[in-house]
PDB file of C-alpha atoms and ligand atoms in Angstrom:
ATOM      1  CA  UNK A   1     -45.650  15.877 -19.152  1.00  0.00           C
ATOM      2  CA  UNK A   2     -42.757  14.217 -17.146  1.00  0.00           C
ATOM      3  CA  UNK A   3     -39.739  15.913 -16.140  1.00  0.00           C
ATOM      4  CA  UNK A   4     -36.770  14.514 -14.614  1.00  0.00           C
ATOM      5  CA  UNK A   5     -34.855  16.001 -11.933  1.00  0.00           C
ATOM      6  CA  UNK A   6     -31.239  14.910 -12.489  1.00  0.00           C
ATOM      7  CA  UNK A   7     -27.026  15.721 -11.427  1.00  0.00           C
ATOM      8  CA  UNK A   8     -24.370  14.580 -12.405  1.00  0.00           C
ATOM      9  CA  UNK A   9     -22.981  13.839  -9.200  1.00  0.00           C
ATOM     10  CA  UNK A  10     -25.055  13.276  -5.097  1.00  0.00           C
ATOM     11  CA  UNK A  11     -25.285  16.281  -2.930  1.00  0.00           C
ATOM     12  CA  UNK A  12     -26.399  19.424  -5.535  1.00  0.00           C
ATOM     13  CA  UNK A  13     -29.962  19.576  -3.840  1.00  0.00           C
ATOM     14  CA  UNK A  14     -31.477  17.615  -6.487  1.00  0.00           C
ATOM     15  CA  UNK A  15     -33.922  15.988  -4.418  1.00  0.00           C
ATOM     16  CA  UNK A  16     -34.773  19.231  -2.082  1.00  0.00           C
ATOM     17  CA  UNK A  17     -36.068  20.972  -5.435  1.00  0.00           C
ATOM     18  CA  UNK A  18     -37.938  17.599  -6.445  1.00  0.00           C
ATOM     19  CA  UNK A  19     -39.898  17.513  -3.587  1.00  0.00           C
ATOM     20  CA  UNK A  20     -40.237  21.079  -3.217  1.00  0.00           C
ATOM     21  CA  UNK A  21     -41.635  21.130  -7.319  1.00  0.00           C
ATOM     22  CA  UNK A  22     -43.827  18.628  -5.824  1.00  0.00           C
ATOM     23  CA  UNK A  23     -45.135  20.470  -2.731  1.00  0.00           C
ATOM     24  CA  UNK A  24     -45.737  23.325  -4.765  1.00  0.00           C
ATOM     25  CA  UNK A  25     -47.645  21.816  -7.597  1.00  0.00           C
ATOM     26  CA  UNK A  26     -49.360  18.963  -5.719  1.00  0.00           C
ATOM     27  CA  UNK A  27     -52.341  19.839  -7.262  1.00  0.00           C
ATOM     28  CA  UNK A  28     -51.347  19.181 -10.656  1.00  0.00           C
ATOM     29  CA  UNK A  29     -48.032  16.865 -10.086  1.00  0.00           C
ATOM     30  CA  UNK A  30     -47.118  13.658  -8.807  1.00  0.00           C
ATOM     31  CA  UNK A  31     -43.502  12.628  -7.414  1.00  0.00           C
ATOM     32  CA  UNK A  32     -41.618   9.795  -8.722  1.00  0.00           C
ATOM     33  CA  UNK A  33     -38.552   8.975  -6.235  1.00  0.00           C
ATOM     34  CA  UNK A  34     -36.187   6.977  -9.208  1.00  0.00           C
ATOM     35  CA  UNK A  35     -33.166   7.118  -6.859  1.00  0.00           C
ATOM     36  CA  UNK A  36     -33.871   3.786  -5.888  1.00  0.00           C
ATOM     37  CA  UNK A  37     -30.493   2.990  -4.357  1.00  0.00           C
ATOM     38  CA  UNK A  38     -30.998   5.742  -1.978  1.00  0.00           C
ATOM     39  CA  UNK A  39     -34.258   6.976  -2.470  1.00  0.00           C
ATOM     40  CA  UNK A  40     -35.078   9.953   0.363  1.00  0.00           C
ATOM     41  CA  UNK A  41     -37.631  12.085  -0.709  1.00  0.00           C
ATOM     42  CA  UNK A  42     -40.036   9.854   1.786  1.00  0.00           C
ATOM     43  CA  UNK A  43     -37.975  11.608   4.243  1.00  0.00           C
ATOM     44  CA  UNK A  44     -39.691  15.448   3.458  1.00  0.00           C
ATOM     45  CA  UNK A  45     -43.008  14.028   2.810  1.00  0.00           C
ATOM     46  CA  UNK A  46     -44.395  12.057   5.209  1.00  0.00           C
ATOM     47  CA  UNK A  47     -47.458  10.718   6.229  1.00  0.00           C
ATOM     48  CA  UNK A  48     -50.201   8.599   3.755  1.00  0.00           C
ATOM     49  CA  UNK A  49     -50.473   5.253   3.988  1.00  0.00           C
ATOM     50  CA  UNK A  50     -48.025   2.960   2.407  1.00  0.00           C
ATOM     51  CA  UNK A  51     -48.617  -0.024  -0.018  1.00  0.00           C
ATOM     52  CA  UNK A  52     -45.740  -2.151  -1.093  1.00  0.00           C
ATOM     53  CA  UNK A  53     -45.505  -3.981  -4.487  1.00  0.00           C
ATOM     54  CA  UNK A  54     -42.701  -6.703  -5.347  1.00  0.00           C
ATOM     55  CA  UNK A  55     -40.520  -6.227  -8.340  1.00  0.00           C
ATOM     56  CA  UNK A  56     -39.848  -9.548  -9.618  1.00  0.00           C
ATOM     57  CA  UNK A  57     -37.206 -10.389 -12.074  1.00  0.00           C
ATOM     58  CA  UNK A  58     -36.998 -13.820 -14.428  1.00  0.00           C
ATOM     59  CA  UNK A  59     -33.135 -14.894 -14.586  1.00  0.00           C
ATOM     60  CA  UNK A  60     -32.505 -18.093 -16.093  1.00  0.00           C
ATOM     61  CA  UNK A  61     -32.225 -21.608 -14.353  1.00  0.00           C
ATOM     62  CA  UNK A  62     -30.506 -24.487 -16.246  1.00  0.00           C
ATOM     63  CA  UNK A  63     -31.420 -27.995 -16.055  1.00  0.00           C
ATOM     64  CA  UNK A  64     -28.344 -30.077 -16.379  1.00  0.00           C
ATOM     65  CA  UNK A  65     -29.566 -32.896 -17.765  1.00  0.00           C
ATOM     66  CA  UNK A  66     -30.610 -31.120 -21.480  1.00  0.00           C
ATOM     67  CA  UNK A  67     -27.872 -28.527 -21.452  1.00  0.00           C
ATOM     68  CA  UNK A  68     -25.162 -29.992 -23.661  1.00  0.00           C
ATOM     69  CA  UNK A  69     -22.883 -27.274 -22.866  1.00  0.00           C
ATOM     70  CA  UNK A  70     -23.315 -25.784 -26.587  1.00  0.00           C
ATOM     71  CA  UNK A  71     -22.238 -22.495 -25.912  1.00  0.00           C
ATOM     72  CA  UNK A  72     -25.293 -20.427 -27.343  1.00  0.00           C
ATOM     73  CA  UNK A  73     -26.209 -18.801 -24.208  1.00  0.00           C
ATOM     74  CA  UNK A  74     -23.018 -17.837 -22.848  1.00  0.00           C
ATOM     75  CA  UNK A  75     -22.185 -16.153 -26.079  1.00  0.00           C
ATOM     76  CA  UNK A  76     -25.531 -14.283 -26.132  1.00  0.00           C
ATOM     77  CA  UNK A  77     -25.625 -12.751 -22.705  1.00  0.00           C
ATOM     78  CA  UNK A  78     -23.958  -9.579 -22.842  1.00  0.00           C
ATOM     79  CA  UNK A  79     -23.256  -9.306 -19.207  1.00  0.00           C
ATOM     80  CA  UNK A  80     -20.998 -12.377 -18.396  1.00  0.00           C
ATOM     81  CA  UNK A  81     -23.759 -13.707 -15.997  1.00  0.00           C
ATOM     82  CA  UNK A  82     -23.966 -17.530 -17.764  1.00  0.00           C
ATOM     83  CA  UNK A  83     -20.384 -19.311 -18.125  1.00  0.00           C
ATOM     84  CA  UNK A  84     -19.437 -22.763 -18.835  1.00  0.00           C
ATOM     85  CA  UNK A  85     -17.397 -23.914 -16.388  1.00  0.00           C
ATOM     86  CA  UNK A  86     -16.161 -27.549 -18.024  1.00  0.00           C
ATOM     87  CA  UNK A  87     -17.586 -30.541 -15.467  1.00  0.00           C
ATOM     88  CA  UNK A  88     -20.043 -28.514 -13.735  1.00  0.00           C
ATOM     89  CA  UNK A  89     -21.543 -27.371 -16.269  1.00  0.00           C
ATOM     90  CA  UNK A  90     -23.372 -24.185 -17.072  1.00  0.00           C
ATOM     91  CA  UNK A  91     -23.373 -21.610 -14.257  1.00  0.00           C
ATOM     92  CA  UNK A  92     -25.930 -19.175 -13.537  1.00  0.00           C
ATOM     93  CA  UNK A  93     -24.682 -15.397 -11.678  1.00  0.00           C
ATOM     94  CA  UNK A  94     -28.031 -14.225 -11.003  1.00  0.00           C
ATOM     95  CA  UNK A  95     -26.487 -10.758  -9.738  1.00  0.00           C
ATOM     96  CA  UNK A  96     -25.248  -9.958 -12.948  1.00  0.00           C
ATOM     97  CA  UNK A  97     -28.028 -10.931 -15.119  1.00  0.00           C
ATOM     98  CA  UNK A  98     -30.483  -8.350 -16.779  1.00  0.00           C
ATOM     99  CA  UNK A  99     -33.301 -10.507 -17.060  1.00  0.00           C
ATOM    100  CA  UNK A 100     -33.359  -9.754 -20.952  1.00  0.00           C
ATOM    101  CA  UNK A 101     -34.491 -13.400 -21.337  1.00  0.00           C
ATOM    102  CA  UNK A 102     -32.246 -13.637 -24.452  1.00  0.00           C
ATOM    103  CA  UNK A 103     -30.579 -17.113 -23.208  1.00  0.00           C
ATOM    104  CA  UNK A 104     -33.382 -18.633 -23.100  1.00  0.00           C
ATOM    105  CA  UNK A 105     -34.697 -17.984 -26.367  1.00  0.00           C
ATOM    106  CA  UNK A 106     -31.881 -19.398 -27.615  1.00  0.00           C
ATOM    107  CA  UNK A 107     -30.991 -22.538 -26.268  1.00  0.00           C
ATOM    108  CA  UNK A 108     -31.579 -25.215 -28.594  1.00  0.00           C
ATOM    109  CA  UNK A 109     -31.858 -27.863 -25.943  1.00  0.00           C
ATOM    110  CA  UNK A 110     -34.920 -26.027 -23.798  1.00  0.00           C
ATOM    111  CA  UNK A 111     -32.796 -25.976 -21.249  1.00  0.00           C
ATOM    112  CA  UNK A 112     -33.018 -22.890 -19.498  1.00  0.00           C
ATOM    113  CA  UNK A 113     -36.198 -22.004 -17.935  1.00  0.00           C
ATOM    114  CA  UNK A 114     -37.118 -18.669 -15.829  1.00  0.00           C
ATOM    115  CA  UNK A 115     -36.701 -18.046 -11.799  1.00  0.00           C
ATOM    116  CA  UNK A 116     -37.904 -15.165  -9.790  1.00  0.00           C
ATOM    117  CA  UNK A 117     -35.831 -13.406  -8.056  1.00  0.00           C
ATOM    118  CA  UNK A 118     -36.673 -10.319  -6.040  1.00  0.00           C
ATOM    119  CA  UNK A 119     -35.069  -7.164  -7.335  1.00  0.00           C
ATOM    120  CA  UNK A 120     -36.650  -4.038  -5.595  1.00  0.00           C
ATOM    121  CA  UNK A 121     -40.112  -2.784  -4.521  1.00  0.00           C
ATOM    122  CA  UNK A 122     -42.152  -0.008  -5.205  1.00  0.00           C
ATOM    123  CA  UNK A 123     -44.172   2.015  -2.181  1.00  0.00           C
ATOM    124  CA  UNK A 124     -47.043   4.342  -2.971  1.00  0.00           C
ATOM    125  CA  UNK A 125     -48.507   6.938  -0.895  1.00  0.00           C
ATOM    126  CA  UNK A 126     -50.734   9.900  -0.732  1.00  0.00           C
ATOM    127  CA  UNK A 127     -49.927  12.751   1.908  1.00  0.00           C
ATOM    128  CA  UNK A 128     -52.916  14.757   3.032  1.00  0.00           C
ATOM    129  CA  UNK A 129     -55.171  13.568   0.332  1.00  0.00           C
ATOM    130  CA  UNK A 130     -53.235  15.772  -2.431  1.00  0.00           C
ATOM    131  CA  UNK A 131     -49.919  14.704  -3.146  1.00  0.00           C
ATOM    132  CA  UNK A 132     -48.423  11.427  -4.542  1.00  0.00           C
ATOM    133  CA  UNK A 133     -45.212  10.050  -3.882  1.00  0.00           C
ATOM    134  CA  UNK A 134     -44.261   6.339  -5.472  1.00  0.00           C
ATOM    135  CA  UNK A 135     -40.746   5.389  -4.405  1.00  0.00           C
ATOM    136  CA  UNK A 136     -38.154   2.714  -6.036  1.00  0.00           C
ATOM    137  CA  UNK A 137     -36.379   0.584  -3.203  1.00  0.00           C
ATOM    138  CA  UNK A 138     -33.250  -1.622  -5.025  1.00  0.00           C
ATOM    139  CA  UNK A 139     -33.018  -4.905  -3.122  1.00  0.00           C
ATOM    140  CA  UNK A 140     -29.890  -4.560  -1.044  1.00  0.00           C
ATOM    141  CA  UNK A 141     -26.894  -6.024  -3.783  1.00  0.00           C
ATOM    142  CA  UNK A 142     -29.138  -6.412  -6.907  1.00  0.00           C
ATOM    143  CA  UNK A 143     -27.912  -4.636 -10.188  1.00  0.00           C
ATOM    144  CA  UNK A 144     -31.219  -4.181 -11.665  1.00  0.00           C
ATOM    145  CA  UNK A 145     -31.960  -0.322 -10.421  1.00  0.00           C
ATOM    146  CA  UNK A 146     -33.185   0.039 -14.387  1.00  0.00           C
ATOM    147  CA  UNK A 147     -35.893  -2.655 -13.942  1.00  0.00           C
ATOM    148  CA  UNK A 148     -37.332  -0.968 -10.503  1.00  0.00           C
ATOM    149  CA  UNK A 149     -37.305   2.501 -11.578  1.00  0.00           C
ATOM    150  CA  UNK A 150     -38.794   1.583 -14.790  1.00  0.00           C
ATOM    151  CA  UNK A 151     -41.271  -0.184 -12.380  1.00  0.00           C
ATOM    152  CA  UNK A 152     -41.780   3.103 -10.272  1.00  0.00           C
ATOM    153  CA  UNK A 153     -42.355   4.809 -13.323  1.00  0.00           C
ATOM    154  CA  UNK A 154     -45.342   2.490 -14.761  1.00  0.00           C
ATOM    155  CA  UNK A 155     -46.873   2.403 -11.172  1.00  0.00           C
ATOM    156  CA  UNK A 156     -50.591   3.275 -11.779  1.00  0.00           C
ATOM    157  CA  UNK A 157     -51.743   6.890 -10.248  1.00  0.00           C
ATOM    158  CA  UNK A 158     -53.689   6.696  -7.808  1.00  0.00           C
ATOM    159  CA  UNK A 159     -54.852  10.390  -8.126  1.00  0.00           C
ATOM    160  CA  UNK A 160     -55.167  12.100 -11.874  1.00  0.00           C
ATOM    161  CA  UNK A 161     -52.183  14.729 -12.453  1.00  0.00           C
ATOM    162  CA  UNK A 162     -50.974  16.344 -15.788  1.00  0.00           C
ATOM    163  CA  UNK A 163     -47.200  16.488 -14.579  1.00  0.00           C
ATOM    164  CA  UNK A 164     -44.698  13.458 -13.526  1.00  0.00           C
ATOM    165  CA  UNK A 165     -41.692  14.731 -11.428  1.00  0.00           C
ATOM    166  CA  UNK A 166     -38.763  11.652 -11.518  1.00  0.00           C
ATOM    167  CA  UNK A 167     -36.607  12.448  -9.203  1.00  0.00           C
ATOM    168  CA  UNK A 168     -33.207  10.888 -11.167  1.00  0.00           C
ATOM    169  CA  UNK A 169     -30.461   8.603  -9.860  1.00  0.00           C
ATOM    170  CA  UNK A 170     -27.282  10.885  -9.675  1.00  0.00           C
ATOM    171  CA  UNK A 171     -24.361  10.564 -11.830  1.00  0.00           C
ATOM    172  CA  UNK A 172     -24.626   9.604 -15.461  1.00  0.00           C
ATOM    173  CA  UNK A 173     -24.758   5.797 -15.455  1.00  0.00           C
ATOM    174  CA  UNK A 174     -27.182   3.453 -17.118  1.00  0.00           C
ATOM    175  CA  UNK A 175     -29.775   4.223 -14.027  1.00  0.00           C
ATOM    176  CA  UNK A 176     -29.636   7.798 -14.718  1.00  0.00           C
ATOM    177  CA  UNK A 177     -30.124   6.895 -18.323  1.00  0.00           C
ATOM    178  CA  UNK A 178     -33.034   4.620 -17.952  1.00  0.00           C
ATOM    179  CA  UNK A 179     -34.752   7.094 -16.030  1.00  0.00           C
ATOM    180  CA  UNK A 180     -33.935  10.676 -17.934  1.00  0.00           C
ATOM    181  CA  UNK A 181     -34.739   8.680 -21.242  1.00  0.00           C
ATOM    182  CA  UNK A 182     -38.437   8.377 -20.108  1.00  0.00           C
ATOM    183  CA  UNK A 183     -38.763  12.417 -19.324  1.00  0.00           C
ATOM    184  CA  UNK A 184     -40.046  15.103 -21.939  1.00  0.00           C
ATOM    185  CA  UNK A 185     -37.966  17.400 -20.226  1.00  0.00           C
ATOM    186  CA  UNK A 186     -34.335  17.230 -17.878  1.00  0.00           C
ATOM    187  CA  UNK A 187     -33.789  19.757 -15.326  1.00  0.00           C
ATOM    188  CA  UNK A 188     -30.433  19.581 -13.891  1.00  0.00           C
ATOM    189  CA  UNK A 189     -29.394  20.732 -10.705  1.00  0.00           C
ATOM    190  CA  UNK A 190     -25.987  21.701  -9.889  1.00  0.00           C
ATOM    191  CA  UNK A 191     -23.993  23.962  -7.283  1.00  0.00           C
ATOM    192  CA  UNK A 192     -21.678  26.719  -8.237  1.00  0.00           C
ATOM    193  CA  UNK A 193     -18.467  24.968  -7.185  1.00  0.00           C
ATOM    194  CA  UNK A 194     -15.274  23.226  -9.484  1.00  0.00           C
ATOM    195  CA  UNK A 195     -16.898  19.966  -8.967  1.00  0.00           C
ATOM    196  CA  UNK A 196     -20.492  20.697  -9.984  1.00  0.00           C
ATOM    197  CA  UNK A 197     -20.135  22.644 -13.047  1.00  0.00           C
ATOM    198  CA  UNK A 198     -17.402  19.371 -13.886  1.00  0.00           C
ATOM    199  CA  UNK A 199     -20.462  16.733 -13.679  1.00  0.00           C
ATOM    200  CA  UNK A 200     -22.828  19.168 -14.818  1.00  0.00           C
ATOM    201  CA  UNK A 201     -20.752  19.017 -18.127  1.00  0.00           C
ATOM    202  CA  UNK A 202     -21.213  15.044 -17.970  1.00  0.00           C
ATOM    203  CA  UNK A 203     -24.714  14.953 -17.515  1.00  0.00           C
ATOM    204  CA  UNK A 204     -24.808  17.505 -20.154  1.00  0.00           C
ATOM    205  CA  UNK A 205     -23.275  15.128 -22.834  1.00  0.00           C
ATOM    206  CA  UNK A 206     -24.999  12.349 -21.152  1.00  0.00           C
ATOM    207  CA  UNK A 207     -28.561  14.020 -22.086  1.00  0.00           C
ATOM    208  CA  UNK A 208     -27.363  15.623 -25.454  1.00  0.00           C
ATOM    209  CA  UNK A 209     -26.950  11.747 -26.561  1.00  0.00           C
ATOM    210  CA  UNK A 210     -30.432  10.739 -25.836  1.00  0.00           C
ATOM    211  CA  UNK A 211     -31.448  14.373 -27.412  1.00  0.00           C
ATOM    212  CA  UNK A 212     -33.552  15.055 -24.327  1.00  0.00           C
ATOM    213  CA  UNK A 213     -34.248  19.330 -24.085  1.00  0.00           C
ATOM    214  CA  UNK A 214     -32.827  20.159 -20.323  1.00  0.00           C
ATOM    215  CA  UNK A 215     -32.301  23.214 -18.165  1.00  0.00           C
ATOM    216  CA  UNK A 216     -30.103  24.274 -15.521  1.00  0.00           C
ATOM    217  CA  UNK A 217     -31.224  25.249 -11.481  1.00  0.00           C
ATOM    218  CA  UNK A 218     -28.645  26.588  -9.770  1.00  0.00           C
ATOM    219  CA  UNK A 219     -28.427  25.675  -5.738  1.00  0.00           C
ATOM    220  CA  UNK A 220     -26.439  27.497  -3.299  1.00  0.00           C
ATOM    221  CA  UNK A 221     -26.087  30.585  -5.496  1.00  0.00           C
ATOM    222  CA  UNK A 222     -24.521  33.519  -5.247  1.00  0.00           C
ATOM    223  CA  UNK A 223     -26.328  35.339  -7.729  1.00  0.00           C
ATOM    224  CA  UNK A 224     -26.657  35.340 -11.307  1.00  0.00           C
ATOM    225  CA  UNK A 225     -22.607  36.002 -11.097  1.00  0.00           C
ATOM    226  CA  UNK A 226     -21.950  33.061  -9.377  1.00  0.00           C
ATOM    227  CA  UNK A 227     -19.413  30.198 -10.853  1.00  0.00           C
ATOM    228  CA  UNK A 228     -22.290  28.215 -12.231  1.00  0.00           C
ATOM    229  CA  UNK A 229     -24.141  31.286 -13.795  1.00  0.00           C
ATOM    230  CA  UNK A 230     -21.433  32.346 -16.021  1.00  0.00           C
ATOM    231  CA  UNK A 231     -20.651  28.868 -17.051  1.00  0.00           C
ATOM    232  CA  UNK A 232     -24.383  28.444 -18.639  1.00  0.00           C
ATOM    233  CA  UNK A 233     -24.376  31.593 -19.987  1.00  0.00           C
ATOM    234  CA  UNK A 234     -21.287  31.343 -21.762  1.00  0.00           C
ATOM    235  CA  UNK A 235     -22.668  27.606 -22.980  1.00  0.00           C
ATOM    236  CA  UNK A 236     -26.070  28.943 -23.623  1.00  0.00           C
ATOM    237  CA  UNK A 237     -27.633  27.172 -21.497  1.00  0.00           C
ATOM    238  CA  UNK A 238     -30.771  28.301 -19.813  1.00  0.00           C
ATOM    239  CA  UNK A 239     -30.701  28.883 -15.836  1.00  0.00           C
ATOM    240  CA  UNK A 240     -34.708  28.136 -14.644  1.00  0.00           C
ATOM    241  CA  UNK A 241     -33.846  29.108 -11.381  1.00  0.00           C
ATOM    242  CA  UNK A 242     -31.467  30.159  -8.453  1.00  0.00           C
ATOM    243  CA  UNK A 243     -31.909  28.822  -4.997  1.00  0.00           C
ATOM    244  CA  UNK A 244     -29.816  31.159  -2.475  1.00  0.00           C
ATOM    245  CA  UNK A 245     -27.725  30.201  -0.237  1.00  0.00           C
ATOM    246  CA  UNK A 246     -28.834  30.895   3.172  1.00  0.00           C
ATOM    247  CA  UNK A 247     -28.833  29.631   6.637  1.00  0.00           C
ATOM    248  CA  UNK A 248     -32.104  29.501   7.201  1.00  0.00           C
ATOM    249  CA  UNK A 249     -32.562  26.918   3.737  1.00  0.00           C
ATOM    250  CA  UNK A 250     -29.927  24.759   5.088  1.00  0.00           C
ATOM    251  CA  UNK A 251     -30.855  24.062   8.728  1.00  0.00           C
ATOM    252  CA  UNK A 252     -34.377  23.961   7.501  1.00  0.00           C
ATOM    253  CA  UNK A 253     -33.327  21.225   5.617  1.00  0.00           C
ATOM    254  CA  UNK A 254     -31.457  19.394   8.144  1.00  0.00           C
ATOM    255  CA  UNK A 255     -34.282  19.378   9.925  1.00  0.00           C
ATOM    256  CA  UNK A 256     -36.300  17.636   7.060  1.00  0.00           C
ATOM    257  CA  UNK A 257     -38.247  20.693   6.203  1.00  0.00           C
ATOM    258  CA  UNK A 258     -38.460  21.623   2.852  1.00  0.00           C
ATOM    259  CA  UNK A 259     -37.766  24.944   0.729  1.00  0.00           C
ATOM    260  CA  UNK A 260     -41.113  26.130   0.919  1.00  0.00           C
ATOM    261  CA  UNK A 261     -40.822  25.512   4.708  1.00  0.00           C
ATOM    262  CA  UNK A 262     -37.767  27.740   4.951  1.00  0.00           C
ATOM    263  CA  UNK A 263     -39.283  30.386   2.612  1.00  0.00           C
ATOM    264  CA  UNK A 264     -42.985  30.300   1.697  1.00  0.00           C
ATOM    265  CA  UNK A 265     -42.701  32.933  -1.217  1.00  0.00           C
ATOM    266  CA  UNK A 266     -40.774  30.234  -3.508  1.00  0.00           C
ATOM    267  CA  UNK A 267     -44.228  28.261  -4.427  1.00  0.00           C
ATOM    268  CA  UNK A 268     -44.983  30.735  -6.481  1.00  0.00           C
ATOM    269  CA  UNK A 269     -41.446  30.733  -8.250  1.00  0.00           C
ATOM    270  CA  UNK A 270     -41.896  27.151  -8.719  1.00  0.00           C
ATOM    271  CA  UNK A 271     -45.737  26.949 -10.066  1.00  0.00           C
ATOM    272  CA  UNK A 272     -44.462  29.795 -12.728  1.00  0.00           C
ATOM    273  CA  UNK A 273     -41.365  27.785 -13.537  1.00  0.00           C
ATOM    274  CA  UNK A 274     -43.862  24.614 -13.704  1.00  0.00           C
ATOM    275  CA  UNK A 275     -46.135  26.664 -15.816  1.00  0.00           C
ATOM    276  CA  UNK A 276     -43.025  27.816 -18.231  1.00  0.00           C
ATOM    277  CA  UNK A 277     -41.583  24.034 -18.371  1.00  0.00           C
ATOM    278  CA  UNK A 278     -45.390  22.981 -19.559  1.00  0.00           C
ATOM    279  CA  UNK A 279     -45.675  25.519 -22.181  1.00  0.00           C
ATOM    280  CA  UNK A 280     -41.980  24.906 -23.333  1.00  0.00           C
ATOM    281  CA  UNK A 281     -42.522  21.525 -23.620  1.00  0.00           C
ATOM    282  CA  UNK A 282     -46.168  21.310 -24.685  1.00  0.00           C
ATOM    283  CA  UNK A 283     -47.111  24.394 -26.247  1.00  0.00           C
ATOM    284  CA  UNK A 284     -49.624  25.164 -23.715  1.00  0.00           C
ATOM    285  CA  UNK A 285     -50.761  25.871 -20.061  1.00  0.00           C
ATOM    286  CA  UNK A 286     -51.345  22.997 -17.555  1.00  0.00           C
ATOM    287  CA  UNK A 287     -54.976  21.966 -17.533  1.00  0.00           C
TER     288      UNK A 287
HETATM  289  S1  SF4 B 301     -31.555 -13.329 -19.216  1.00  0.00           S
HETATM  290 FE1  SF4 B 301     -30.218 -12.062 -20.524  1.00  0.00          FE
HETATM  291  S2  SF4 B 301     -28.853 -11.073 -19.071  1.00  0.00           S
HETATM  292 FE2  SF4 B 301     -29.774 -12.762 -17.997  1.00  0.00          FE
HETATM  293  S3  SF4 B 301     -28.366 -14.461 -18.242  1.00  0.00           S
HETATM  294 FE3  SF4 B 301     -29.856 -14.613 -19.906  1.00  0.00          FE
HETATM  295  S4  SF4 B 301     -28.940 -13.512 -21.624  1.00  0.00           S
HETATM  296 FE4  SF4 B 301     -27.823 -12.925 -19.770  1.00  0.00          FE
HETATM  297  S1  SF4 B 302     -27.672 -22.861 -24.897  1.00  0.00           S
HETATM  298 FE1  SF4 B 302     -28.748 -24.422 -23.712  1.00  0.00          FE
HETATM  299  S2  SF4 B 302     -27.684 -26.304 -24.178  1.00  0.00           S
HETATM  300 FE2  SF4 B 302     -26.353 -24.657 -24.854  1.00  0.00          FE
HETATM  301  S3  SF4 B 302     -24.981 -24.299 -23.105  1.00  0.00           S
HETATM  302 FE3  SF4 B 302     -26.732 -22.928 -22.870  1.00  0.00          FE
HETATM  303  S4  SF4 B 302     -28.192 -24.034 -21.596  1.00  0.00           S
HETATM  304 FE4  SF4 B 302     -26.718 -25.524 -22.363  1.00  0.00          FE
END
């Protein structure tokens, strides 16, 4: 089973329950850090040595001497990263290109052949023998955050577990997208202010368009009363957990601890609420 940890905006505590799923379960789950523009759940789990692994990209290189400056590629790309620019030619914007490999395909002439270019890399560790983390890294200034966390997710295990936690890009872009569309299951985390339940809408319609089942955790509650509670209830959508807010969570946490370091008892919460998202999604217990 893979779930995906998502928000519709940064700062809800998305990651702190990620890793914090992933503590808890480390016997059966795995963590997948897909915020690769910022990933920072290495920064709760440390320890485990590292290995690195390039993510290459093709883009297209032209060679000016068969390109008669027909026009096929320029008017296949789809992201304005070929343009013919009259004397010199056919130009190449690497940054914007999605390395689809569609311009080359097409050009009559044969003349556009593939480059790699660096676009991320993925690390992959295992702390105290148990728990896996892989982590996305974007290459500072690339656009390709799709192409690495797709890469994060296809990473080989290195240890045998039933569940995949992604810890999603925030917001609702195409990264978000890329990475949600790969989960059996979205949990979203949001906070009970204005501005949360506002992107918690987005992401919402975001994941209703790729038909993808979800459920809400609510950070910084007050209670089941709070903002963010009545909003799912009168929605109908189902609340898989409340994390309080409390002093002793948030400098924790500012300390790099994690929830179960501020308050032991909530492992269990989160192996049952593991053990309900399993069943919900599979029809069964965790095996
Ligand atoms: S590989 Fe695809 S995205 Fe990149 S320049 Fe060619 S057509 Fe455009
Ligand atoms: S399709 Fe080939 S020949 Fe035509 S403009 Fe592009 S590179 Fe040049």
């Amino acid at each position: 089973m893979k779930i995906a940890v998502a928000s519709g905006k940064g700062g809800t505590g998305k990651s702190t329950f990620s890793v914090a799923l992933a503590l808890a379960n480390r016997d059966r789950a795995r963590l997948v850090d897909c915020d690769v523009e910022e990933p920072n759940a290495h920064l709760f789990l440390r320890g485990g040595e590292s290995t690195s692994t390039p993510v290459w990209a093709s883009v297209p290189e032209v060679d000016a001497s068969l390109c008669d400056a027909c026009g096929k590629c320029t008017s296949f790309c789809q992201y304005n990263a070929l343009a013919l620019a009259g004397s010199a030619g056919l130009m190449v914007f690497p940054e914007l290109c999605h390395d689809c490999g569609g311009c080359i395909l097409v050009c009559p002439n044969k003349a556009l052949s593939e480059r790699k270019v660096l676009r991320g890399t993925i690390e992959s560790r295992v702390i105290d023998g148990t728990l896996e983390l892989v982590t996305g890294r974007l290459e500072v200034g690339s656009p390709s955050a799709p192409t690495v966390i797709r890469a994060a997710i296809e990473n080989p295990p290195a240890l045998r577990r039933r569940v995949t936690i992604f810890d999603a890009p925030p917001g609702t872009a195409c990264s978000f997208a890329s990475c949600v569309h790969q989960a059996d299951h979205c949990v979203l985390v949001t906070d009970p202010t204005p501005f949360g339940l506002h992107d918690l809408d987005l992401a919402i319609e975001a994941i209703q368009g790729m038909s993808k089942p979800f459920s809400v955790v609510i950070n910084r509650s007050n209670g089941d009363d709070d903002l963010a509670s009545r909003h799912c209830r009168r929605r109908g959508i189902p609340v898989l957990m409340r994390i309080p807010e409390r002093r002793e969570i948030a400098e924790c946490y500012s300390n790099g601890g994690s929830l179960l370091d501020a308050d032991p008892s909530m492992g269990e919460r989160l192996r049952a609420l593991l053990d309900d998202l399993h069943f919900h999604v599979s029809g069964g217990p965790i095996l």
